[in-house]
């Protein structure tokens, strides 16, 4: 008798959907088989003919805990994750206290272990002023480091190319990727001053102050430096053609780069931003239709490896001040609740295949963290992190249905088709039919 059997599903195995189920014992998949061959179990979940996939992983979330629990905490953040079909997330090291020290990491780990519903990786923060703790943070199990080429967060800023070489070399000496927010601060400063003189204060003013060239120069420099020292670079939230092209060239030359984009760059443009105002303000900003289309090509041809939400919860007040002056609003929006329904809708429309979606949201993220195929795959011996999706179910995205504490979305009113209906984390059902049924503290440090 095993702990759990999931039966009557369509399982994605080697690229095709196969009728059957799987057996789970001690949190691990022990058998994948046709229903009649499944053993008896303490618990049985009938998938009702729906699609059974490896649990999704979001490598780029900002849970604000500790620091700003009024925006989000590890319970509400992982509830949004579970509801959205994610069995694992990777939490960024900003902002307060930055995860640049042993104390900060241990405190965050303790907080998360008490509250998390799904598994979580933690990233170390690094930058020009914070390289000494890298070794100690590696020993404590961080799976990647993050730095900003902008100066937004002093402790996480890498402020010169020399220092970027240094950080890349050090992080890669431990075999870990360096995640980079790539926008060039000198261009941002210059453009913001120009915009300031025009008196513009709306969505466009912010978008114009962060032009694609700022991302192109930073991304290109990051790729060049990573290539030079042979490091593994993870380029966060690629939003525009020139940065995408830079990745394509670098991959051709053999640079080790993992490229990420987000649903908002794939589904929205700055035109939408003009209506959404501060609720569409994020860094990098929303771009043009041609950028958006190029990103889809990049997904299909393998230039982009990972899609993440860049889940950035803020309070309503922190966004609403931006209706008057966009520069006063905080940048970023939550996305965990909505990413998978939005992307499954695109699978239904034929923009990408289901297999590709699983690669972008399970396989590649797990490989990036060095935990594949323990996670990111449905194989014998893999963790029983499983997401069941109903590809035919239709819904409308509504703020009040979100689990994130920051009940806001760029996608209010969007019609979606394809909904996660169950999320299992190491064999425990944590979400069923949009209800959170897991216990805080089930989520483990990965
Ligand atoms: C992020 C945040 O506020 O934490 N904001 C954003 O616009 N994406 C920081 C970041 O990842 O750049
Ligand atoms: Zn048992
Ligand atoms: Zn960023
Ligand atoms: Zn981010």
Short mmCIF file of C-alpha atoms and ligand atoms in Angstrom, two decimals:
data_model
loop_
_atom_site.label_atom_id
_atom_site.label_comp_id
_atom_site.label_asym_id
_atom_site.label_seq_id
_atom_site.Cartn_x
_atom_site.Cartn_y
_atom_site.Cartn_z
CA UNK A 1 0.00 0.00 0.00
CA UNK A 2 1.48 3.28 -1.11
CA UNK A 3 0.66 6.72 0.26
CA UNK A 4 -1.03 8.14 -2.82
CA UNK A 5 -2.28 7.14 -6.22
CA UNK A 6 -3.27 9.65 -8.88
CA UNK A 7 -5.43 7.81 -11.38
CA UNK A 8 -7.46 8.45 -14.50
CA UNK A 9 -5.14 11.13 -15.83
CA UNK A 10 -3.52 12.05 -19.08
CA UNK A 11 0.16 12.06 -18.23
CA UNK A 12 2.71 13.92 -20.30
CA UNK A 13 5.35 11.27 -20.95
CA UNK A 14 8.11 11.75 -23.51
CA UNK A 15 6.16 14.41 -25.29
CA UNK A 16 2.79 12.72 -25.60
CA UNK A 17 -0.24 12.37 -23.37
CA UNK A 18 -0.77 8.84 -22.10
CA UNK A 19 -3.80 7.61 -20.17
CA UNK A 20 -2.98 6.32 -16.73
CA UNK A 21 -1.76 7.35 -13.34
CA UNK A 22 1.07 7.29 -10.88
CA UNK A 23 1.86 5.98 -7.44
CA UNK A 24 3.60 7.98 -4.74
CA UNK A 25 5.27 6.82 -1.58
CA UNK A 26 7.21 8.95 0.89
CA UNK A 27 6.79 11.95 -1.38
CA UNK A 28 8.43 10.31 -4.36
CA UNK A 29 6.99 8.87 -7.59
CA UNK A 30 7.40 5.09 -7.42
CA UNK A 31 5.36 3.96 -10.42
CA UNK A 32 3.82 5.35 -13.59
CA UNK A 33 1.33 2.96 -15.15
CA UNK A 34 -2.05 2.32 -16.67
CA UNK A 35 -4.79 2.48 -14.04
CA UNK A 36 -5.31 -1.31 -13.65
CA UNK A 37 -1.60 -1.71 -12.78
CA UNK A 38 -1.61 0.92 -10.01
CA UNK A 39 -1.24 -0.40 -6.44
CA UNK A 40 -3.73 0.27 -3.67
CA UNK A 41 -3.14 3.47 -1.73
CA UNK A 42 -4.06 5.30 1.45
CA UNK A 43 -5.30 8.20 -0.67
CA UNK A 44 -6.59 8.21 -4.21
CA UNK A 45 -6.93 11.29 -6.37
CA UNK A 46 -9.09 10.83 -9.45
CA UNK A 47 -7.79 13.23 -12.09
CA UNK A 48 -11.05 12.86 -14.00
CA UNK A 49 -9.30 12.49 -17.33
CA UNK A 50 -7.47 15.78 -16.91
CA UNK A 51 -3.83 16.50 -17.75
CA UNK A 52 -1.13 15.52 -15.25
CA UNK A 53 2.13 17.50 -15.50
CA UNK A 54 5.33 17.91 -13.52
CA UNK A 55 4.77 20.67 -10.93
CA UNK A 56 5.56 24.14 -12.24
CA UNK A 57 8.50 26.14 -10.89
CA UNK A 58 8.64 29.93 -10.83
CA UNK A 59 12.26 31.00 -10.54
CA UNK A 60 11.57 34.70 -10.00
CA UNK A 61 9.36 35.84 -7.14
CA UNK A 62 9.71 38.59 -4.52
CA UNK A 63 7.88 37.57 -1.34
CA UNK A 64 8.88 40.56 0.84
CA UNK A 65 9.12 38.36 3.92
CA UNK A 66 10.78 39.37 6.18
CA UNK A 67 10.75 43.06 5.33
CA UNK A 68 7.38 44.13 4.01
CA UNK A 69 4.78 41.56 5.11
CA UNK A 70 2.04 44.12 4.35
CA UNK A 71 2.83 43.51 0.66
CA UNK A 72 3.13 39.71 0.81
CA UNK A 73 4.41 37.01 3.13
CA UNK A 74 5.55 33.45 2.64
CA UNK A 75 2.06 32.11 3.33
CA UNK A 76 0.10 34.35 0.97
CA UNK A 77 2.85 34.21 -1.66
CA UNK A 78 3.02 30.43 -1.67
CA UNK A 79 -0.80 30.26 -1.61
CA UNK A 80 -0.77 32.28 -4.83
CA UNK A 81 1.84 29.85 -6.13
CA UNK A 82 -0.16 26.74 -5.20
CA UNK A 83 -3.35 28.21 -6.66
CA UNK A 84 -1.42 29.01 -9.81
CA UNK A 85 -0.12 25.45 -10.20
CA UNK A 86 3.40 26.04 -8.85
CA UNK A 87 4.94 23.46 -6.54
CA UNK A 88 8.22 25.35 -6.14
CA UNK A 89 9.38 28.96 -6.28
CA UNK A 90 12.71 30.80 -6.14
CA UNK A 91 12.71 33.89 -3.91
CA UNK A 92 14.78 36.95 -4.78
CA UNK A 93 17.11 38.60 -2.27
CA UNK A 94 15.60 42.11 -2.26
CA UNK A 95 14.73 44.28 -0.54
CA UNK A 96 14.85 44.31 3.28
CA UNK A 97 17.08 43.04 4.73
CA UNK A 98 18.87 42.05 1.52
CA UNK A 99 19.78 38.36 1.54
CA UNK A 100 23.48 39.16 1.42
CA UNK A 101 24.52 37.69 4.76
CA UNK A 102 24.35 34.45 6.69
CA UNK A 103 22.03 36.06 9.26
CA UNK A 104 19.62 37.35 6.61
CA UNK A 105 19.51 34.00 4.84
CA UNK A 106 18.92 32.05 8.04
CA UNK A 107 16.17 34.43 9.10
CA UNK A 108 14.44 34.17 5.71
CA UNK A 109 14.76 30.40 5.72
CA UNK A 110 13.19 30.18 9.17
CA UNK A 111 10.34 32.49 8.18
CA UNK A 112 9.70 30.56 5.00
CA UNK A 113 9.88 27.15 6.67
CA UNK A 114 7.14 28.17 9.08
CA UNK A 115 4.77 29.52 6.43
CA UNK A 116 5.42 28.03 3.01
CA UNK A 117 2.89 25.74 1.32
CA UNK A 118 5.17 24.89 -1.59
CA UNK A 119 8.89 24.23 -1.83
CA UNK A 120 11.21 27.17 -2.20
CA UNK A 121 14.75 27.98 -3.24
CA UNK A 122 16.44 31.06 -1.86
CA UNK A 123 18.91 33.20 -3.77
CA UNK A 124 21.86 35.01 -2.31
CA UNK A 125 22.22 38.70 -2.96
CA UNK A 126 25.50 39.93 -4.32
CA UNK A 127 27.01 43.04 -5.85
CA UNK A 128 30.05 45.26 -5.75
CA UNK A 129 29.74 45.73 -1.99
CA UNK A 130 28.72 42.17 -1.22
CA UNK A 131 31.04 39.48 -2.44
CA UNK A 132 32.62 38.32 0.79
CA UNK A 133 29.58 36.37 1.95
CA UNK A 134 29.21 34.38 -1.28
CA UNK A 135 31.11 31.36 0.00
CA UNK A 136 29.16 31.19 3.25
CA UNK A 137 25.83 31.58 1.45
CA UNK A 138 26.75 28.73 -0.92
CA UNK A 139 27.43 26.54 2.09
CA UNK A 140 23.97 27.39 3.41
CA UNK A 141 22.42 26.07 0.21
CA UNK A 142 21.51 29.05 -1.96
CA UNK A 143 20.87 27.85 -5.53
CA UNK A 144 21.84 31.03 -7.37
CA UNK A 145 22.92 34.62 -6.79
CA UNK A 146 21.22 37.78 -7.96
CA UNK A 147 22.63 41.16 -8.79
CA UNK A 148 21.33 44.36 -10.39
CA UNK A 149 23.19 46.38 -12.99
CA UNK A 150 20.98 49.26 -11.83
CA UNK A 151 21.60 51.07 -8.56
CA UNK A 152 18.06 50.65 -7.16
CA UNK A 153 19.24 48.46 -4.28
CA UNK A 154 22.63 49.59 -3.08
CA UNK A 155 23.51 46.23 -1.53
CA UNK A 156 22.65 44.31 -4.68
CA UNK A 157 24.14 46.65 -7.27
CA UNK A 158 27.08 45.74 -9.44
CA UNK A 159 28.37 49.15 -10.40
CA UNK A 160 31.21 48.50 -12.85
CA UNK A 161 32.12 45.95 -15.49
CA UNK A 162 35.25 45.10 -13.55
CA UNK A 163 33.19 44.28 -10.54
CA UNK A 164 30.73 42.30 -12.68
CA UNK A 165 33.64 40.15 -13.90
CA UNK A 166 34.61 39.62 -10.30
CA UNK A 167 31.12 38.65 -9.13
CA UNK A 168 30.55 36.35 -12.14
CA UNK A 169 33.86 34.62 -11.62
CA UNK A 170 33.29 34.07 -7.93
CA UNK A 171 29.71 32.82 -8.25
CA UNK A 172 30.60 30.51 -11.12
CA UNK A 173 33.54 29.07 -9.17
CA UNK A 174 30.83 27.44 -7.02
CA UNK A 175 29.02 26.15 -10.11
CA UNK A 176 26.03 28.44 -9.59
CA UNK A 177 24.29 30.83 -11.98
CA UNK A 178 24.33 34.59 -11.52
CA UNK A 179 20.90 36.13 -12.11
CA UNK A 180 21.14 39.63 -13.48
CA UNK A 181 18.69 42.49 -13.78
CA UNK A 182 20.13 44.06 -16.91
CA UNK A 183 19.40 47.74 -17.48
CA UNK A 184 22.15 50.34 -17.78
CA UNK A 185 21.90 52.90 -15.00
CA UNK A 186 23.69 55.69 -16.87
CA UNK A 187 21.15 55.54 -19.69
CA UNK A 188 18.24 55.37 -17.24
CA UNK A 189 19.55 58.46 -15.43
CA UNK A 190 20.05 60.38 -18.64
CA UNK A 191 16.66 59.51 -20.10
CA UNK A 192 14.81 60.16 -16.88
CA UNK A 193 16.25 63.64 -16.75
CA UNK A 194 15.17 64.25 -20.35
CA UNK A 195 11.65 62.99 -19.58
CA UNK A 196 11.59 65.19 -16.48
CA UNK A 197 12.08 68.28 -18.63
CA UNK A 198 9.03 67.42 -20.75
CA UNK A 199 6.79 67.44 -17.69
CA UNK A 200 5.25 64.07 -18.67
CA UNK A 201 3.99 62.13 -15.64
CA UNK A 202 1.97 59.27 -17.09
CA UNK A 203 2.76 55.64 -17.93
CA UNK A 204 4.64 56.68 -21.07
CA UNK A 205 7.05 58.85 -19.09
CA UNK A 206 8.29 55.83 -17.16
CA UNK A 207 8.43 53.64 -20.27
CA UNK A 208 10.34 56.31 -22.21
CA UNK A 209 12.80 56.73 -19.37
CA UNK A 210 13.85 53.06 -19.70
CA UNK A 211 14.36 52.52 -23.45
CA UNK A 212 15.35 49.18 -25.01
CA UNK A 213 18.90 50.43 -25.54
CA UNK A 214 19.35 50.50 -21.74
CA UNK A 215 18.46 46.81 -21.62
CA UNK A 216 20.48 46.00 -24.75
CA UNK A 217 23.71 47.54 -23.46
CA UNK A 218 23.41 45.94 -20.05
CA UNK A 219 22.39 42.51 -21.38
CA UNK A 220 25.15 42.57 -23.98
CA UNK A 221 27.75 43.53 -21.38
CA UNK A 222 26.54 40.83 -19.03
CA UNK A 223 26.76 38.25 -21.83
CA UNK A 224 30.24 39.40 -22.84
CA UNK A 225 31.56 39.31 -19.30
CA UNK A 226 29.95 35.92 -18.62
CA UNK A 227 31.48 34.56 -21.82
CA UNK A 228 34.86 35.96 -20.88
CA UNK A 229 35.02 34.23 -17.50
CA UNK A 230 33.03 31.17 -18.57
CA UNK A 231 30.24 31.83 -16.07
CA UNK A 232 26.61 30.72 -16.13
CA UNK A 233 24.53 33.84 -16.61
CA UNK A 234 20.77 33.97 -15.96
CA UNK A 235 19.29 36.99 -17.72
CA UNK A 236 16.14 38.10 -15.94
CA UNK A 237 12.99 39.38 -17.64
CA UNK A 238 14.09 39.91 -21.23
CA UNK A 239 11.59 42.30 -22.76
CA UNK A 240 12.83 43.54 -26.11
CA UNK A 241 14.24 42.56 -29.50
CA UNK A 242 17.83 43.81 -29.08
CA UNK A 243 18.33 41.98 -25.76
CA UNK A 244 16.83 38.84 -27.28
CA UNK A 245 19.15 39.16 -30.27
CA UNK A 246 22.11 39.54 -27.94
CA UNK A 247 21.15 36.25 -26.26
CA UNK A 248 20.79 34.55 -29.62
CA UNK A 249 24.29 35.66 -30.67
CA UNK A 250 25.79 34.68 -27.33
CA UNK A 251 24.23 31.21 -27.44
CA UNK A 252 25.65 30.75 -30.93
CA UNK A 253 29.09 31.50 -29.53
CA UNK A 254 28.58 28.98 -26.75
CA UNK A 255 28.06 31.37 -23.83
CA UNK A 256 26.28 29.61 -21.00
CA UNK A 257 23.13 31.69 -20.61
CA UNK A 258 19.65 30.95 -19.32
CA UNK A 259 17.21 33.50 -20.70
CA UNK A 260 13.99 34.41 -18.94
CA UNK A 261 10.93 36.39 -19.94
CA UNK A 262 7.56 36.97 -18.26
CA UNK A 263 3.89 36.68 -19.27
CA UNK A 264 3.41 40.47 -19.23
CA UNK A 265 6.06 40.95 -21.94
CA UNK A 266 4.44 38.16 -23.95
CA UNK A 267 0.87 39.39 -23.66
CA UNK A 268 0.87 43.16 -23.10
CA UNK A 269 2.39 46.20 -24.78
CA UNK A 270 2.90 49.80 -23.72
CA UNK A 271 -0.48 50.53 -25.34
CA UNK A 272 -2.11 48.41 -22.60
CA UNK A 273 0.13 50.19 -20.12
CA UNK A 274 -1.40 53.55 -20.93
CA UNK A 275 -4.76 52.29 -19.67
CA UNK A 276 -3.39 50.40 -16.65
CA UNK A 277 -1.14 53.27 -15.52
CA UNK A 278 0.80 52.40 -12.35
CA UNK A 279 -0.72 48.89 -12.43
CA UNK A 280 1.40 48.17 -15.49
CA UNK A 281 4.53 49.88 -14.21
CA UNK A 282 7.35 47.36 -14.00
CA UNK A 283 11.04 47.19 -14.82
CA UNK A 284 11.90 46.76 -17.61
CA UNK A 285 8.74 48.45 -18.93
CA UNK A 286 6.19 46.96 -21.31
CA UNK A 287 7.43 47.33 -24.89
CA UNK A 288 5.98 47.38 -28.40
CA UNK A 289 4.08 44.81 -30.42
CA UNK A 290 7.17 43.86 -32.43
CA UNK A 291 9.10 43.13 -29.21
CA UNK A 292 6.22 41.00 -27.99
CA UNK A 293 6.08 39.01 -31.20
CA UNK A 294 9.84 38.46 -31.23
CA UNK A 295 9.66 37.03 -27.68
CA UNK A 296 7.20 34.37 -28.89
CA UNK A 297 9.63 33.44 -31.64
CA UNK A 298 12.35 33.31 -28.99
CA UNK A 299 10.27 30.89 -26.92
CA UNK A 300 9.65 28.60 -29.86
CA UNK A 301 13.23 28.53 -31.14
CA UNK A 302 14.81 27.96 -27.72
CA UNK A 303 16.46 31.38 -27.31
CA UNK A 304 14.32 31.84 -24.20
CA UNK A 305 14.59 29.03 -21.67
CA UNK A 306 12.35 30.05 -18.79
CA UNK A 307 9.16 32.01 -18.20
CA UNK A 308 8.70 33.44 -14.73
CA UNK A 309 6.21 35.85 -13.23
CA UNK A 310 8.61 38.36 -11.60
CA UNK A 311 5.94 38.31 -8.88
CA UNK A 312 6.34 41.77 -7.27
CA UNK A 313 3.55 42.46 -4.81
CA UNK A 314 2.97 46.00 -3.54
CA UNK A 315 0.15 47.60 -1.58
CA UNK A 316 -2.64 49.44 -3.37
CA UNK A 317 -1.40 52.73 -1.95
CA UNK A 318 2.09 52.10 -3.27
CA UNK A 319 0.64 51.77 -6.76
CA UNK A 320 -2.17 54.34 -6.64
CA UNK A 321 0.13 57.29 -5.95
CA UNK A 322 1.34 56.68 -9.49
CA UNK A 323 -1.87 57.93 -11.12
CA UNK A 324 -0.66 61.43 -10.39
CA UNK A 325 3.03 60.88 -11.08
CA UNK A 326 4.08 57.49 -12.44
CA UNK A 327 7.54 57.86 -10.95
CA UNK A 328 6.05 57.78 -7.43
CA UNK A 329 4.53 54.29 -7.96
CA UNK A 330 6.53 51.20 -7.06
CA UNK A 331 7.61 49.04 -9.99
CA UNK A 332 6.28 45.51 -10.39
CA UNK A 333 3.07 43.50 -10.12
CA UNK A 334 2.11 40.08 -8.77
CA UNK A 335 1.80 37.25 -11.27
CA UNK A 336 1.82 33.83 -9.60
CA UNK A 337 -1.96 33.41 -9.59
CA UNK A 338 -2.35 34.20 -13.27
CA UNK A 339 0.76 33.00 -15.18
CA UNK A 340 -0.30 29.43 -15.89
CA UNK A 341 -3.91 30.13 -16.91
CA UNK A 342 -2.59 32.84 -19.26
CA UNK A 343 0.03 30.55 -20.76
CA UNK A 344 -2.31 27.53 -21.02
CA UNK A 345 -4.63 29.82 -22.96
CA UNK A 346 -1.78 30.31 -25.41
CA UNK A 347 -1.26 26.54 -25.57
CA UNK A 348 -4.94 26.21 -26.46
CA UNK A 349 -4.49 28.87 -29.15
CA UNK A 350 -1.51 27.02 -30.60
CA UNK A 351 1.10 29.70 -29.79
CA UNK A 352 3.26 27.06 -28.08
CA UNK A 353 2.87 23.35 -27.44
CA UNK A 354 2.03 21.85 -24.07
CA UNK A 355 5.40 20.13 -24.15
CA UNK A 356 7.13 23.49 -24.64
CA UNK A 357 5.19 24.98 -21.75
CA UNK A 358 6.38 22.17 -19.48
CA UNK A 359 9.95 22.70 -20.61
CA UNK A 360 9.69 26.45 -19.84
CA UNK A 361 7.95 26.01 -16.49
CA UNK A 362 9.27 22.70 -15.12
CA UNK A 363 12.27 21.13 -16.85
CA UNK A 364 14.37 24.20 -17.56
CA UNK A 365 13.78 25.91 -14.20
CA UNK A 366 14.75 22.69 -12.37
CA UNK A 367 17.89 22.38 -14.50
CA UNK A 368 18.78 25.99 -13.74
CA UNK A 369 18.63 25.27 -10.02
CA UNK A 370 20.56 22.02 -10.44
CA UNK A 371 17.68 19.92 -9.08
CA UNK A 372 16.58 18.11 -12.25
CA UNK A 373 15.16 15.41 -12.43
CA UNK A 374 14.42 15.34 -8.69
CA UNK A 375 12.12 18.20 -9.60
CA UNK A 376 10.82 19.34 -12.99
CA UNK A 377 10.05 15.85 -14.30
CA UNK A 378 7.62 12.98 -13.89
CA UNK A 379 10.03 10.08 -13.52
CA UNK A 380 10.40 7.20 -11.10
CA UNK A 381 12.34 8.66 -8.19
CA UNK A 382 11.33 12.26 -8.86
CA UNK A 383 9.65 14.25 -6.09
CA UNK A 384 5.90 13.89 -6.46
CA UNK A 385 5.49 17.56 -7.40
CA UNK A 386 2.51 17.35 -9.70
CA UNK A 387 0.14 19.83 -11.25
CA UNK A 388 -3.16 18.72 -12.72
CA UNK A 389 -4.59 21.09 -15.30
CA UNK A 390 -7.99 21.26 -16.96
CA UNK A 391 -7.19 22.44 -20.45
CA UNK A 392 -10.85 23.00 -21.31
CA UNK A 393 -11.86 25.00 -18.25
CA UNK A 394 -12.60 28.67 -18.90
CA UNK A 395 -12.46 31.55 -16.44
CA UNK A 396 -12.16 35.29 -16.28
CA UNK A 397 -9.25 36.74 -14.30
CA UNK A 398 -10.62 38.71 -11.36
CA UNK A 399 -8.70 40.59 -8.68
CA UNK A 400 -10.84 39.31 -5.83
CA UNK A 401 -10.06 35.67 -6.66
CA UNK A 402 -6.30 36.12 -6.27
CA UNK A 403 -4.44 34.60 -3.32
CA UNK A 404 -1.62 37.14 -3.38
CA UNK A 405 -2.00 39.63 -0.52
CA UNK A 406 -1.59 42.37 -3.09
CA UNK A 407 -4.86 41.76 -4.88
CA UNK A 408 -3.90 43.30 -8.18
CA UNK A 409 -3.13 42.10 -11.67
CA UNK A 410 -2.26 43.51 -15.07
CA UNK A 411 -4.71 41.00 -16.53
CA UNK A 412 -8.04 41.95 -14.92
CA UNK A 413 -10.91 40.77 -17.11
CA UNK A 414 -8.76 38.52 -19.32
CA UNK A 415 -10.58 35.42 -20.52
CA UNK A 416 -8.45 32.34 -19.96
CA UNK A 417 -8.84 28.72 -21.01
CA UNK A 418 -6.73 26.14 -19.17
CA UNK A 419 -6.72 26.16 -15.36
CA UNK A 420 -4.59 24.32 -12.76
CA UNK A 421 -7.04 22.31 -10.67
CA UNK A 422 -4.66 20.51 -8.29
CA UNK A 423 -1.14 21.08 -7.02
CA UNK A 424 0.79 18.36 -5.19
CA UNK A 425 4.05 19.07 -3.36
CA UNK A 426 6.04 15.90 -2.57
CA UNK A 427 2.82 13.91 -2.64
CA UNK A 428 0.76 16.31 -0.51
CA UNK A 429 -2.26 17.94 -2.10
CA UNK A 430 -1.87 21.66 -1.35
CA UNK A 431 -4.45 23.09 -3.78
CA UNK A 432 -7.62 21.54 -5.10
CA UNK A 433 -10.15 23.35 -7.31
CA UNK A 434 -8.78 26.76 -6.32
CA UNK A 435 -8.99 25.98 -2.59
CA UNK A 436 -5.83 25.95 -0.49
CA UNK A 437 -5.84 22.60 1.31
CA UNK A 438 -2.18 22.39 2.31
CA UNK A 439 -0.67 23.34 5.63
CA UNK A 440 1.73 26.23 6.15
CA UNK A 441 5.13 24.75 6.82
CA UNK A 442 4.79 21.90 4.33
CA UNK A 443 7.05 23.75 1.91
CA UNK A 444 10.71 22.82 2.23
CA UNK A 445 13.94 24.66 1.51
CA UNK A 446 15.29 23.30 -1.75
C1 LIG B 1 11.23 44.41 -8.63
C2 LIG B 1 10.86 44.67 -7.18
O1 LIG B 1 10.18 45.66 -6.92
O2 LIG B 1 11.21 43.89 -6.31
N1 LIG B 1 10.57 45.33 -9.51
C3 LIG B 1 10.31 45.20 -10.85
O3 LIG B 1 9.81 46.17 -11.45
N2 LIG B 1 10.54 44.12 -11.53
C4 LIG B 1 12.68 44.43 -8.72
C5 LIG B 1 13.18 43.78 -9.96
O4 LIG B 1 13.17 42.56 -10.09
O5 LIG B 1 13.63 44.49 -10.85
ZN1 LIG B 2 1.34 3.74 3.35
ZN1 LIG B 3 14.48 42.80 -12.09
ZN1 LIG B 4 12.25 40.78 -10.10
#
